[in-house]
Amino acid sequence: MTKRTKGDRLLDIFVYLFLIVLGVMMLLPLVNVLSKSVSEEWAITSGKVGILPVGFQLDTLREVISSSMFIRAFCVSVGVTVVGTLISILMTALTAYPLSKRNLPGISFFMVLFIFTMLFSGGLIPNYLLMRQLHLINNLWVLILPGMISVFNMLVIKSYYESLPEALEESARIDGAKTYTILFRIILPLSMPVIATIALFYAVGYWNDYFGPMIYINDTALKTLQLYLQDVVMDASAANAVNKSVDDLMNMSPEGIRAATVVASTVPILFVYPFLQKYFIKGVLIGSVKG
Amino acid sequence: MGGSVTDLNRKSKLQATRIRSASKWRLAWRNRDYYVLLIPGLLFLLLFKYTPLYGVLIAFQDFNIFEGIRGSEWVGLEQFHKLIQSDEFGRVFMNTLLISVYKIVLLFPVPVLIALVLNEVRLMFFKRTIQTIIYLPHFLSWVIISGLFVTILSTSGGLVNNIIQWFGGEPVSFFVSNDYFRSVVVFTAGWKESGWNAIVFIAAIAGIDQEQYEAAAIDGAGRIRRMLHISLPGILPTVVLMFILRLGSVLDAGTEQILTMYNPVVYETADVIGTFVYRIGLGKMDYSFSTAVGLFNSVVGFILIVSGNYISRKLLNRGIW
Amino acid sequence: MKQTKWLSLLLSTGLLLAATACGSSNNTNSNGENASTAAPASAEATAAPGTSENAAKPELKSLNLWSKDDYNTYPLAKVIEERTGYKVKYEMLPADKAMDKLNLLISSAEPYDVITISGEKAVYTDYAKMGALVDLTPLIEEFGDNIKASISQASFDAMKIDGKIYGIPNSSSQFAGADLMIRQDWLDKLGLKTPTTLEEFTEVLKAFKEKDPGGTGNSGAPMSIDGALATTANITGAFGIGTSWNTVDGQLVPAPLHPGFKEYLTYMSDLYKQGLLDKEFAVNKDATLKEKFTSGKIGVIQLPWYDIPGIADALTKNFPDAKYAYLPALKGKDGQMGLGMSGGFDRITFIPKSAKHPEDAIKWINAKLEKETFKLIAIGEEGKHHTYKDGVYSPILPLFTDERGNASNYLTGIDEKLYPIYWQARVQKDARLFAGFSYLNNELPAEARIADPLALAPSLPEYSKNNASLNQMINDFAVKVIVGEESPDAVADFAGKYKAAGGEASTKEVNDWYATVKK
């Protein structure tokens, strides 16, 4: 490394200070929910739980994790997330490649076709009818197929492809490589940072999707974790309490249970990021591939 | 290898558009591999995105779910009139635009800054930890986050007001003040999503050729200069892309967020299209009206994306397409 | 090279995760299935009378409201299967957007045999009018002896649409649900008596503010309310608007058109101005309100009795000497008073046209209303789930909660004479909760409770359609006036808006019906 200038040192101070403040601030909500999930109910009710738990106990978490609905939903979610992410990455990476060749005739047109769907959709009812016709209602594939390609993610990859030096492809072509070979042997390996990124986006997207399961899945055994979480959290919302009978209200989950459900259904997906991080924390050495 | 795309890319756009149609077909045929690769994506698009698109017709009907689109009554633009002519539409529309513009102007640069700053961290452990921490708020729903902020900003013992009072200030009722509410909305939105939105820029920085940094270092460029002259231009295409896409959702000022945070006292400044439509539609199942509002938002969003792309192509010589 | 390694890594970890997680869940799955397949066998083994025709009974599909426990695995499912001989597959609606989902299911003719939803009649009426529901009148006549014996004519009448019965209601027990709760120890500390009139109440609030018995400094307030419930129980009663519709000169009048509305808002905005009402009440959600009360910042809140245990726990943990009490119905200047009562229906059960086994569905519902079976479902076995003494059923905990806590989810129609008695076992789950319930509903004189005049009203389409958005309008306006953003004089203006937004049509419809019952 070169000698550190005064400006560099100032920059360092700014960088670390900025990030520490940011980190502390953004750690707050999860810590708060975490503390609530292991605190006693009376302390939550009276707002005593801030950063540290009050009256530490693990019963609430245990109760949530051991419920059969939770376990089943967890397993469905893991399955959908893994399978869905793999399919989506493949489809997206493939589709983005031709679209990055913007000087090919017709590509702009196709691009607009894709972008159009980011804004316009048929809405709930036609989509439901379509899924019915395709026999996808109450079928886990309904959670994957209609969202196989996210145009947003595809644009992210496409923009990355475009930033790769053209010389790479050119020299490969001179060596006689075919388009597919170039894509799989040169482009994709160089695109690990962006593929890791959209893998994360897809995984989180599949994991967090509750609307799809809510609409298209009827069978209790096929419900996903986020739908379960959404149900537990939204059951207590004022809007949904209006038509409840007293018995329903007496049976409502206390806040501790809700916090524990949030924790138990959010923490698993949080591990995906650190795992993928190494693919885009270092940066790519294009030279090494080029050589 | 004349005629390969990579050759063409170097020609200026003007030239490319001037290619006569015959040679266009020839060019396409020579690069047919690319079009073949596009087929699965297009089939997907056709089946799952374009087939159900007839649903927008609901916006021009008085839709009854049991009659279906064929059986429902056509009402022309009545649903749109219902939206635009209601007393509160002017206020609601302005609020939507204001909050959206604030969010774009104030919040859009934050993730870019975070990504640039993170790139300057050499301690890998620290970098990874911070990166993981700042994306955490994204995973909590607005219901939870607004509950938390109500407590933090409360006048009866909230953290922020305790600090204000400690410095001798008057406590501020952030949530029931028309002066502060929008700021709370913008701040909390940034706080929840900035870390998450930074990921795409972090990845873009990782895609920059490391040789450039080394070369610049050898030339004696300091880190600030490297940040401004290599990192920033390196992620500019991603920044432009994100910005143009962001324009598309300008009429969604954060309905879900505001619904969990606002109250009648701040309707004056906080009521946006989404929340307004939510309130008047309560318990009514008015599919036509909500489709019409959605269509209105989409058309505005689409116009903005198309013009954003056009302007960006004129000014920066790059766009999404 | 690189990407294949990466892919295989992701794939293997993913599958590993799935395998470990789902391994355990498969176990529970098969356990669940074992339990349910074992059930018919045991039912036949015990050979309950009348279950000999088991083989001919089809499996029914039932759609229900959301519950945090799976209907299929909750112990009651098995009990019902054994008693009725019908195997039932239960599915449930989501907690949020339940009606959106139901609309999709009904309009696309999903073959449910029984659907039970909340007691709000709007949806039920819609479906019946659209011809999506089976007319139950002949089926009940033929197969529904227990149904006829259990449900009153008045309830059936409320279900009638164009003279036909399409649904079986669970009528609610009528009771006062919420009241103002006060810190009794604060009153005692200041040597004040429990207020009985609105004036005395105001004085108490003033004393709370001036003398600060809770030592809150300036971080609290004497009283707070929920921002979504700006028409406060008990106080509204003192202005003659104890329920959403009140009689004036023999007509039912909604709050915004009632003279008491303006007086109420004037009173509340005065409290707000004087600092007697929480400055930030508009932000309060249910949880914030409880938080403020139990952390000793607020002396008076509105609280339903079913929330008492949680509050009591937290309050006594924080302040071991704290005492709380409900206020009696406060008298207004003309002696008006009252706590609004809830009424109407908890649930409505119907059979969609797309049902495959409508007859069996009715037979099943009928079987569940057989006296012994119904009692078993509602409160379980004597000596095991409950005890019976002096005409009072008391729960045996925790088994009652574990196996009958969700009982109301399984009820499709109730024995209207017996259920209110059974139901009290539920209220007795907690002594503090029961004390609160009992104070409001047994100790206070009858004239302190105002029945909901619309409780047994038939389907009123205009009213049902607009009720939710109109209530939101009323609350929004009330909040604005109370905080002083609008003057109480704006009520007249608001009444105009209210009428235009559907209030006028609702009022007319409600009174057209009211005129027919008054005779």
JSON list of N, CA and C in Angstrom, two decimals, chain B residues 35-94:
[
{"chain": "B", "resi": 35, "resn": "TYR", "atom": "N", "xyz": [-30.92, -14.48, -29.43]},
{"chain": "B", "resi": 35, "resn": "TYR", "atom": "CA", "xyz": [-32.39, -14.50, -29.42]},
{"chain": "B", "resi": 35, "resn": "TYR", "atom": "C", "xyz": [-32.91, -15.81, -28.86]},
{"chain": "B", "resi": 36, "resn": "VAL", "atom": "N", "xyz": [-32.18, -16.87, -29.14]},
{"chain": "B", "resi": 36, "resn": "VAL", "atom": "CA", "xyz": [-32.60, -18.17, -28.59]},
{"chain": "B", "resi": 36, "resn": "VAL", "atom": "C", "xyz": [-32.56, -18.11, -27.07]},
{"chain": "B", "resi": 37, "resn": "LEU", "atom": "N", "xyz": [-31.51, -17.47, -26.55]},
{"chain": "B", "resi": 37, "resn": "LEU", "atom": "CA", "xyz": [-31.40, -17.36, -25.10]},
{"chain": "B", "resi": 37, "resn": "LEU", "atom": "C", "xyz": [-32.57, -16.57, -24.50]},
{"chain": "B", "resi": 38, "resn": "LEU", "atom": "N", "xyz": [-33.15, -15.72, -25.32]},
{"chain": "B", "resi": 38, "resn": "LEU", "atom": "CA", "xyz": [-34.21, -14.85, -24.81]},
{"chain": "B", "resi": 38, "resn": "LEU", "atom": "C", "xyz": [-35.57, -15.56, -24.74]},
{"chain": "B", "resi": 39, "resn": "ILE", "atom": "N", "xyz": [-35.67, -16.70, -25.47]},
{"chain": "B", "resi": 39, "resn": "ILE", "atom": "CA", "xyz": [-36.99, -17.33, -25.59]},
{"chain": "B", "resi": 39, "resn": "ILE", "atom": "C", "xyz": [-37.63, -17.72, -24.24]},
{"chain": "B", "resi": 40, "resn": "PRO", "atom": "N", "xyz": [-36.90, -18.42, -23.35]},
{"chain": "B", "resi": 40, "resn": "PRO", "atom": "CA", "xyz": [-37.57, -18.79, -22.08]},
{"chain": "B", "resi": 40, "resn": "PRO", "atom": "C", "xyz": [-38.10, -17.57, -21.34]},
{"chain": "B", "resi": 41, "resn": "GLY", "atom": "N", "xyz": [-37.31, -16.52, -21.30]},
{"chain": "B", "resi": 41, "resn": "GLY", "atom": "CA", "xyz": [-37.73, -15.31, -20.61]},
{"chain": "B", "resi": 41, "resn": "GLY", "atom": "C", "xyz": [-38.98, -14.71, -21.23]},
{"chain": "B", "resi": 42, "resn": "LEU", "atom": "N", "xyz": [-39.03, -14.71, -22.56]},
{"chain": "B", "resi": 42, "resn": "LEU", "atom": "CA", "xyz": [-40.20, -14.13, -23.23]},
{"chain": "B", "resi": 42, "resn": "LEU", "atom": "C", "xyz": [-41.44, -14.96, -23.01]},
{"chain": "B", "resi": 43, "resn": "LEU", "atom": "N", "xyz": [-41.27, -16.29, -23.02]},
{"chain": "B", "resi": 43, "resn": "LEU", "atom": "CA", "xyz": [-42.41, -17.16, -22.77]},
{"chain": "B", "resi": 43, "resn": "LEU", "atom": "C", "xyz": [-42.97, -16.90, -21.37]},
{"chain": "B", "resi": 44, "resn": "PHE", "atom": "N", "xyz": [-42.05, -16.78, -20.43]},
{"chain": "B", "resi": 44, "resn": "PHE", "atom": "CA", "xyz": [-42.45, -16.48, -19.05]},
{"chain": "B", "resi": 44, "resn": "PHE", "atom": "C", "xyz": [-43.26, -15.19, -19.01]},
{"chain": "B", "resi": 45, "resn": "LEU", "atom": "N", "xyz": [-42.72, -14.19, -19.70]},
{"chain": "B", "resi": 45, "resn": "LEU", "atom": "CA", "xyz": [-43.34, -12.87, -19.69]},
{"chain": "B", "resi": 45, "resn": "LEU", "atom": "C", "xyz": [-44.76, -12.94, -20.27]},
{"chain": "B", "resi": 46, "resn": "LEU", "atom": "N", "xyz": [-44.85, -13.67, -21.38]},
{"chain": "B", "resi": 46, "resn": "LEU", "atom": "CA", "xyz": [-46.13, -13.77, -22.07]},
{"chain": "B", "resi": 46, "resn": "LEU", "atom": "C", "xyz": [-47.17, -14.46, -21.20]},
{"chain": "B", "resi": 47, "resn": "LEU", "atom": "N", "xyz": [-46.77, -15.58, -20.61]},
{"chain": "B", "resi": 47, "resn": "LEU", "atom": "CA", "xyz": [-47.73, -16.38, -19.86]},
{"chain": "B", "resi": 47, "resn": "LEU", "atom": "C", "xyz": [-48.13, -15.71, -18.55]},
{"chain": "B", "resi": 48, "resn": "PHE", "atom": "N", "xyz": [-47.14, -15.30, -17.77]},
{"chain": "B", "resi": 48, "resn": "PHE", "atom": "CA", "xyz": [-47.46, -14.86, -16.42]},
{"chain": "B", "resi": 48, "resn": "PHE", "atom": "C", "xyz": [-47.67, -13.36, -16.27]},
{"chain": "B", "resi": 49, "resn": "LYS", "atom": "N", "xyz": [-47.19, -12.59, -17.24]},
{"chain": "B", "resi": 49, "resn": "LYS", "atom": "CA", "xyz": [-47.33, -11.15, -17.08]},
{"chain": "B", "resi": 49, "resn": "LYS", "atom": "C", "xyz": [-48.32, -10.54, -18.08]},
{"chain": "B", "resi": 50, "resn": "TYR", "atom": "N", "xyz": [-48.27, -11.02, -19.32]},
{"chain": "B", "resi": 50, "resn": "TYR", "atom": "CA", "xyz": [-49.15, -10.38, -20.32]},
{"chain": "B", "resi": 50, "resn": "TYR", "atom": "C", "xyz": [-50.53, -11.01, -20.39]},
{"chain": "B", "resi": 51, "resn": "THR", "atom": "N", "xyz": [-50.61, -12.32, -20.15]},
{"chain": "B", "resi": 51, "resn": "THR", "atom": "CA", "xyz": [-51.93, -12.96, -20.21]},
{"chain": "B", "resi": 51, "resn": "THR", "atom": "C", "xyz": [-52.93, -12.33, -19.23]},
{"chain": "B", "resi": 52, "resn": "PRO", "atom": "N", "xyz": [-52.54, -12.11, -17.97]},
{"chain": "B", "resi": 52, "resn": "PRO", "atom": "CA", "xyz": [-53.54, -11.55, -17.05]},
{"chain": "B", "resi": 52, "resn": "PRO", "atom": "C", "xyz": [-53.76, -10.05, -17.21]},
{"chain": "B", "resi": 53, "resn": "LEU", "atom": "N", "xyz": [-53.07, -9.44, -18.17]},
{"chain": "B", "resi": 53, "resn": "LEU", "atom": "CA", "xyz": [-53.11, -7.98, -18.25]},
{"chain": "B", "resi": 53, "resn": "LEU", "atom": "C", "xyz": [-54.49, -7.43, -18.60]},
{"chain": "B", "resi": 54, "resn": "TYR", "atom": "N", "xyz": [-55.34, -8.30, -19.17]},
{"chain": "B", "resi": 54, "resn": "TYR", "atom": "CA", "xyz": [-56.70, -7.83, -19.49]},
{"chain": "B", "resi": 54, "resn": "TYR", "atom": "C", "xyz": [-57.40, -7.31, -18.24]},
{"chain": "B", "resi": 55, "resn": "GLY", "atom": "N", "xyz": [-56.85, -7.66, -17.07]},
{"chain": "B", "resi": 55, "resn": "GLY", "atom": "CA", "xyz": [-57.45, -7.22, -15.81]},
{"chain": "B", "resi": 55, "resn": "GLY", "atom": "C", "xyz": [-57.54, -5.72, -15.65]},
{"chain": "B", "resi": 56, "resn": "VAL", "atom": "N", "xyz": [-56.73, -4.96, -16.38]},
{"chain": "B", "resi": 56, "resn": "VAL", "atom": "CA", "xyz": [-56.83, -3.50, -16.24]},
{"chain": "B", "resi": 56, "resn": "VAL", "atom": "C", "xyz": [-58.19, -2.99, -16.72]},
{"chain": "B", "resi": 57, "resn": "LEU", "atom": "N", "xyz": [-58.86, -3.82, -17.51]},
{"chain": "B", "resi": 57, "resn": "LEU", "atom": "CA", "xyz": [-60.19, -3.41, -17.98]},
{"chain": "B", "resi": 57, "resn": "LEU", "atom": "C", "xyz": [-61.15, -3.17, -16.82]},
{"chain": "B", "resi": 58, "resn": "ILE", "atom": "N", "xyz": [-60.89, -3.85, -15.71]},
{"chain": "B", "resi": 58, "resn": "ILE", "atom": "CA", "xyz": [-61.74, -3.69, -14.53]},
{"chain": "B", "resi": 58, "resn": "ILE", "atom": "C", "xyz": [-61.86, -2.22, -14.13]},
{"chain": "B", "resi": 59, "resn": "ALA", "atom": "N", "xyz": [-60.82, -1.46, -14.42]},
{"chain": "B", "resi": 59, "resn": "ALA", "atom": "CA", "xyz": [-60.82, -0.05, -14.04]},
{"chain": "B", "resi": 59, "resn": "ALA", "atom": "C", "xyz": [-61.91, 0.73, -14.78]},
{"chain": "B", "resi": 60, "resn": "PHE", "atom": "N", "xyz": [-62.37, 0.19, -15.89]},
{"chain": "B", "resi": 60, "resn": "PHE", "atom": "CA", "xyz": [-63.38, 0.92, -16.67]},
{"chain": "B", "resi": 60, "resn": "PHE", "atom": "C", "xyz": [-64.77, 0.31, -16.49]},
{"chain": "B", "resi": 61, "resn": "GLN", "atom": "N", "xyz": [-64.89, -0.52, -15.44]},
{"chain": "B", "resi": 61, "resn": "GLN", "atom": "CA", "xyz": [-66.16, -1.20, -15.20]},
{"chain": "B", "resi": 61, "resn": "GLN", "atom": "C", "xyz": [-66.65, -0.90, -13.79]},
{"chain": "B", "resi": 62, "resn": "ASP", "atom": "N", "xyz": [-67.89, -1.34, -13.56]},
{"chain": "B", "resi": 62, "resn": "ASP", "atom": "CA", "xyz": [-68.34, -1.45, -12.18]},
{"chain": "B", "resi": 62, "resn": "ASP", "atom": "C", "xyz": [-68.28, -2.95, -11.91]},
{"chain": "B", "resi": 63, "resn": "PHE", "atom": "N", "xyz": [-67.11, -3.40, -11.54]},
{"chain": "B", "resi": 63, "resn": "PHE", "atom": "CA", "xyz": [-66.82, -4.83, -11.56]},
{"chain": "B", "resi": 63, "resn": "PHE", "atom": "C", "xyz": [-67.53, -5.59, -10.45]},
{"chain": "B", "resi": 64, "resn": "ASN", "atom": "N", "xyz": [-68.11, -6.70, -10.83]},
{"chain": "B", "resi": 64, "resn": "ASN", "atom": "CA", "xyz": [-68.72, -7.60, -9.86]},
{"chain": "B", "resi": 64, "resn": "ASN", "atom": "C", "xyz": [-68.04, -8.95, -10.02]},
{"chain": "B", "resi": 65, "resn": "ILE", "atom": "N", "xyz": [-67.45, -9.41, -8.93]},
{"chain": "B", "resi": 65, "resn": "ILE", "atom": "CA", "xyz": [-66.60, -10.60, -9.04]},
{"chain": "B", "resi": 65, "resn": "ILE", "atom": "C", "xyz": [-67.39, -11.84, -9.49]},
{"chain": "B", "resi": 66, "resn": "PHE", "atom": "N", "xyz": [-68.69, -11.84, -9.20]},
{"chain": "B", "resi": 66, "resn": "PHE", "atom": "CA", "xyz": [-69.47, -13.02, -9.60]},
{"chain": "B", "resi": 66, "resn": "PHE", "atom": "C", "xyz": [-69.85, -12.99, -11.07]},
{"chain": "B", "resi": 67, "resn": "GLU", "atom": "N", "xyz": [-69.91, -11.79, -11.63]},
{"chain": "B", "resi": 67, "resn": "GLU", "atom": "CA", "xyz": [-70.25, -11.67, -13.05]},
{"chain": "B", "resi": 67, "resn": "GLU", "atom": "C", "xyz": [-69.01, -11.81, -13.92]},
{"chain": "B", "resi": 68, "resn": "GLY", "atom": "N", "xyz": [-67.84, -11.51, -13.35]},
{"chain": "B", "resi": 68, "resn": "GLY", "atom": "CA", "xyz": [-66.61, -11.53, -14.14]},
{"chain": "B", "resi": 68, "resn": "GLY", "atom": "C", "xyz": [-66.52, -10.31, -15.03]},
{"chain": "B", "resi": 69, "resn": "ILE", "atom": "N", "xyz": [-65.44, -10.22, -15.80]},
{"chain": "B", "resi": 69, "resn": "ILE", "atom": "CA", "xyz": [-65.26, -9.04, -16.65]},
{"chain": "B", "resi": 69, "resn": "ILE", "atom": "C", "xyz": [-66.29, -9.00, -17.76]},
{"chain": "B", "resi": 70, "resn": "ARG", "atom": "N", "xyz": [-66.64, -10.19, -18.26]},
{"chain": "B", "resi": 70, "resn": "ARG", "atom": "CA", "xyz": [-67.61, -10.23, -19.36]},
{"chain": "B", "resi": 70, "resn": "ARG", "atom": "C", "xyz": [-68.98, -9.74, -18.92]},
{"chain": "B", "resi": 71, "resn": "GLY", "atom": "N", "xyz": [-69.36, -10.08, -17.71]},
{"chain": "B", "resi": 71, "resn": "GLY", "atom": "CA", "xyz": [-70.71, -9.76, -17.29]},
{"chain": "B", "resi": 71, "resn": "GLY", "atom": "C", "xyz": [-70.85, -8.41, -16.60]},
{"chain": "B", "resi": 72, "resn": "SER", "atom": "N", "xyz": [-69.73, -7.80, -16.23]},
{"chain": "B", "resi": 72, "resn": "SER", "atom": "CA", "xyz": [-69.84, -6.56, -15.46]},
{"chain": "B", "resi": 72, "resn": "SER", "atom": "C", "xyz": [-70.16, -5.38, -16.35]},
{"chain": "B", "resi": 73, "resn": "GLU", "atom": "N", "xyz": [-70.71, -4.36, -15.70]},
{"chain": "B", "resi": 73, "resn": "GLU", "atom": "CA", "xyz": [-71.16, -3.20, -16.44]},
{"chain": "B", "resi": 73, "resn": "GLU", "atom": "C", "xyz": [-69.99, -2.26, -16.76]},
{"chain": "B", "resi": 74, "resn": "TRP", "atom": "N", "xyz": [-70.00, -1.73, -17.98]},
{"chain": "B", "resi": 74, "resn": "TRP", "atom": "CA", "xyz": [-68.94, -0.78, -18.36]},
{"chain": "B", "resi": 74, "resn": "TRP", "atom": "C", "xyz": [-69.32, 0.63, -17.93]},
{"chain": "B", "resi": 75, "resn": "VAL", "atom": "N", "xyz": [-68.39, 1.34, -17.32]},
{"chain": "B", "resi": 75, "resn": "VAL", "atom": "CA", "xyz": [-68.73, 2.68, -16.86]},
{"chain": "B", "resi": 75, "resn": "VAL", "atom": "C", "xyz": [-67.76, 3.74, -17.39]},
{"chain": "B", "resi": 76, "resn": "GLY", "atom": "N", "xyz": [-66.93, 3.37, -18.33]},
{"chain": "B", "resi": 76, "resn": "GLY", "atom": "CA", "xyz": [-66.00, 4.35, -18.89]},
{"chain": "B", "resi": 76, "resn": "GLY", "atom": "C", "xyz": [-65.02, 4.86, -17.84]},
{"chain": "B", "resi": 77, "resn": "LEU", "atom": "N", "xyz": [-64.90, 6.17, -17.77]},
{"chain": "B", "resi": 77, "resn": "LEU", "atom": "CA", "xyz": [-63.88, 6.74, -16.89]},
{"chain": "B", "resi": 77, "resn": "LEU", "atom": "C", "xyz": [-64.41, 7.13, -15.51]},
{"chain": "B", "resi": 78, "resn": "GLU", "atom": "N", "xyz": [-65.60, 6.61, -15.20]},
{"chain": "B", "resi": 78, "resn": "GLU", "atom": "CA", "xyz": [-66.24, 7.02, -13.95]},
{"chain": "B", "resi": 78, "resn": "GLU", "atom": "C", "xyz": [-65.36, 6.82, -12.71]},
{"chain": "B", "resi": 79, "resn": "GLN", "atom": "N", "xyz": [-64.65, 5.68, -12.68]},
{"chain": "B", "resi": 79, "resn": "GLN", "atom": "CA", "xyz": [-63.82, 5.40, -11.50]},
{"chain": "B", "resi": 79, "resn": "GLN", "atom": "C", "xyz": [-62.71, 6.45, -11.36]},
{"chain": "B", "resi": 80, "resn": "PHE", "atom": "N", "xyz": [-62.19, 6.88, -12.50]},
{"chain": "B", "resi": 80, "resn": "PHE", "atom": "CA", "xyz": [-61.12, 7.89, -12.46]},
{"chain": "B", "resi": 80, "resn": "PHE", "atom": "C", "xyz": [-61.69, 9.23, -11.99]},
{"chain": "B", "resi": 81, "resn": "HIS", "atom": "N", "xyz": [-62.90, 9.53, -12.47]},
{"chain": "B", "resi": 81, "resn": "HIS", "atom": "CA", "xyz": [-63.53, 10.77, -12.00]},
{"chain": "B", "resi": 81, "resn": "HIS", "atom": "C", "xyz": [-63.73, 10.74, -10.51]},
{"chain": "B", "resi": 82, "resn": "LYS", "atom": "N", "xyz": [-64.16, 9.57, -10.03]},
{"chain": "B", "resi": 82, "resn": "LYS", "atom": "CA", "xyz": [-64.41, 9.42, -8.60]},
{"chain": "B", "resi": 82, "resn": "LYS", "atom": "C", "xyz": [-63.15, 9.77, -7.81]},
{"chain": "B", "resi": 83, "resn": "LEU", "atom": "N", "xyz": [-62.00, 9.36, -8.33]},
{"chain": "B", "resi": 83, "resn": "LEU", "atom": "CA", "xyz": [-60.75, 9.65, -7.64]},
{"chain": "B", "resi": 83, "resn": "LEU", "atom": "C", "xyz": [-60.41, 11.13, -7.74]},
{"chain": "B", "resi": 84, "resn": "ILE", "atom": "N", "xyz": [-60.40, 11.63, -8.97]},
{"chain": "B", "resi": 84, "resn": "ILE", "atom": "CA", "xyz": [-59.86, 12.97, -9.19]},
{"chain": "B", "resi": 84, "resn": "ILE", "atom": "C", "xyz": [-60.80, 14.06, -8.71]},
{"chain": "B", "resi": 85, "resn": "GLN", "atom": "N", "xyz": [-62.12, 13.77, -8.76]},
{"chain": "B", "resi": 85, "resn": "GLN", "atom": "CA", "xyz": [-63.05, 14.83, -8.37]},
{"chain": "B", "resi": 85, "resn": "GLN", "atom": "C", "xyz": [-63.35, 14.89, -6.88]},
{"chain": "B", "resi": 86, "resn": "SER", "atom": "N", "xyz": [-62.86, 13.93, -6.12]},
{"chain": "B", "resi": 86, "resn": "SER", "atom": "CA", "xyz": [-63.18, 13.99, -4.69]},
{"chain": "B", "resi": 86, "resn": "SER", "atom": "C", "xyz": [-62.47, 15.21, -4.08]},
{"chain": "B", "resi": 87, "resn": "ASP", "atom": "N", "xyz": [-63.13, 15.78, -3.06]},
{"chain": "B", "resi": 87, "resn": "ASP", "atom": "CA", "xyz": [-62.66, 17.03, -2.45]},
{"chain": "B", "resi": 87, "resn": "ASP", "atom": "C", "xyz": [-61.18, 16.97, -2.08]},
{"chain": "B", "resi": 88, "resn": "GLU", "atom": "N", "xyz": [-60.82, 15.81, -1.55]},
{"chain": "B", "resi": 88, "resn": "GLU", "atom": "CA", "xyz": [-59.50, 15.75, -0.95]},
{"chain": "B", "resi": 88, "resn": "GLU", "atom": "C", "xyz": [-58.40, 15.41, -1.93]},
{"chain": "B", "resi": 89, "resn": "PHE", "atom": "N", "xyz": [-58.77, 15.15, -3.20]},
{"chain": "B", "resi": 89, "resn": "PHE", "atom": "CA", "xyz": [-57.75, 14.63, -4.10]},
{"chain": "B", "resi": 89, "resn": "PHE", "atom": "C", "xyz": [-56.56, 15.57, -4.27]},
{"chain": "B", "resi": 90, "resn": "GLY", "atom": "N", "xyz": [-56.84, 16.89, -4.39]},
{"chain": "B", "resi": 90, "resn": "GLY", "atom": "CA", "xyz": [-55.76, 17.85, -4.58]},
{"chain": "B", "resi": 90, "resn": "GLY", "atom": "C", "xyz": [-54.74, 17.75, -3.47]},
{"chain": "B", "resi": 91, "resn": "ARG", "atom": "N", "xyz": [-55.23, 17.77, -2.25]},
{"chain": "B", "resi": 91, "resn": "ARG", "atom": "CA", "xyz": [-54.34, 17.73, -1.10]},
{"chain": "B", "resi": 91, "resn": "ARG", "atom": "C", "xyz": [-53.56, 16.41, -1.06]},
{"chain": "B", "resi": 92, "resn": "VAL", "atom": "N", "xyz": [-54.31, 15.33, -1.30]},
{"chain": "B", "resi": 92, "resn": "VAL", "atom": "CA", "xyz": [-53.70, 14.02, -1.23]},
{"chain": "B", "resi": 92, "resn": "VAL", "atom": "C", "xyz": [-52.63, 13.85, -2.30]},
{"chain": "B", "resi": 93, "resn": "PHE", "atom": "N", "xyz": [-52.92, 14.35, -3.48]},
{"chain": "B", "resi": 93, "resn": "PHE", "atom": "CA", "xyz": [-51.97, 14.24, -4.59]},
{"chain": "B", "resi": 93, "resn": "PHE", "atom": "C", "xyz": [-50.70, 15.03, -4.28]},
{"chain": "B", "resi": 94, "resn": "MET", "atom": "N", "xyz": [-50.87, 16.24, -3.76]},
{"chain": "B", "resi": 94, "resn": "MET", "atom": "CA", "xyz": [-49.71, 17.07, -3.43]},
{"chain": "B", "resi": 94, "resn": "MET", "atom": "C", "xyz": [-48.87, 16.41, -2.34]}
]
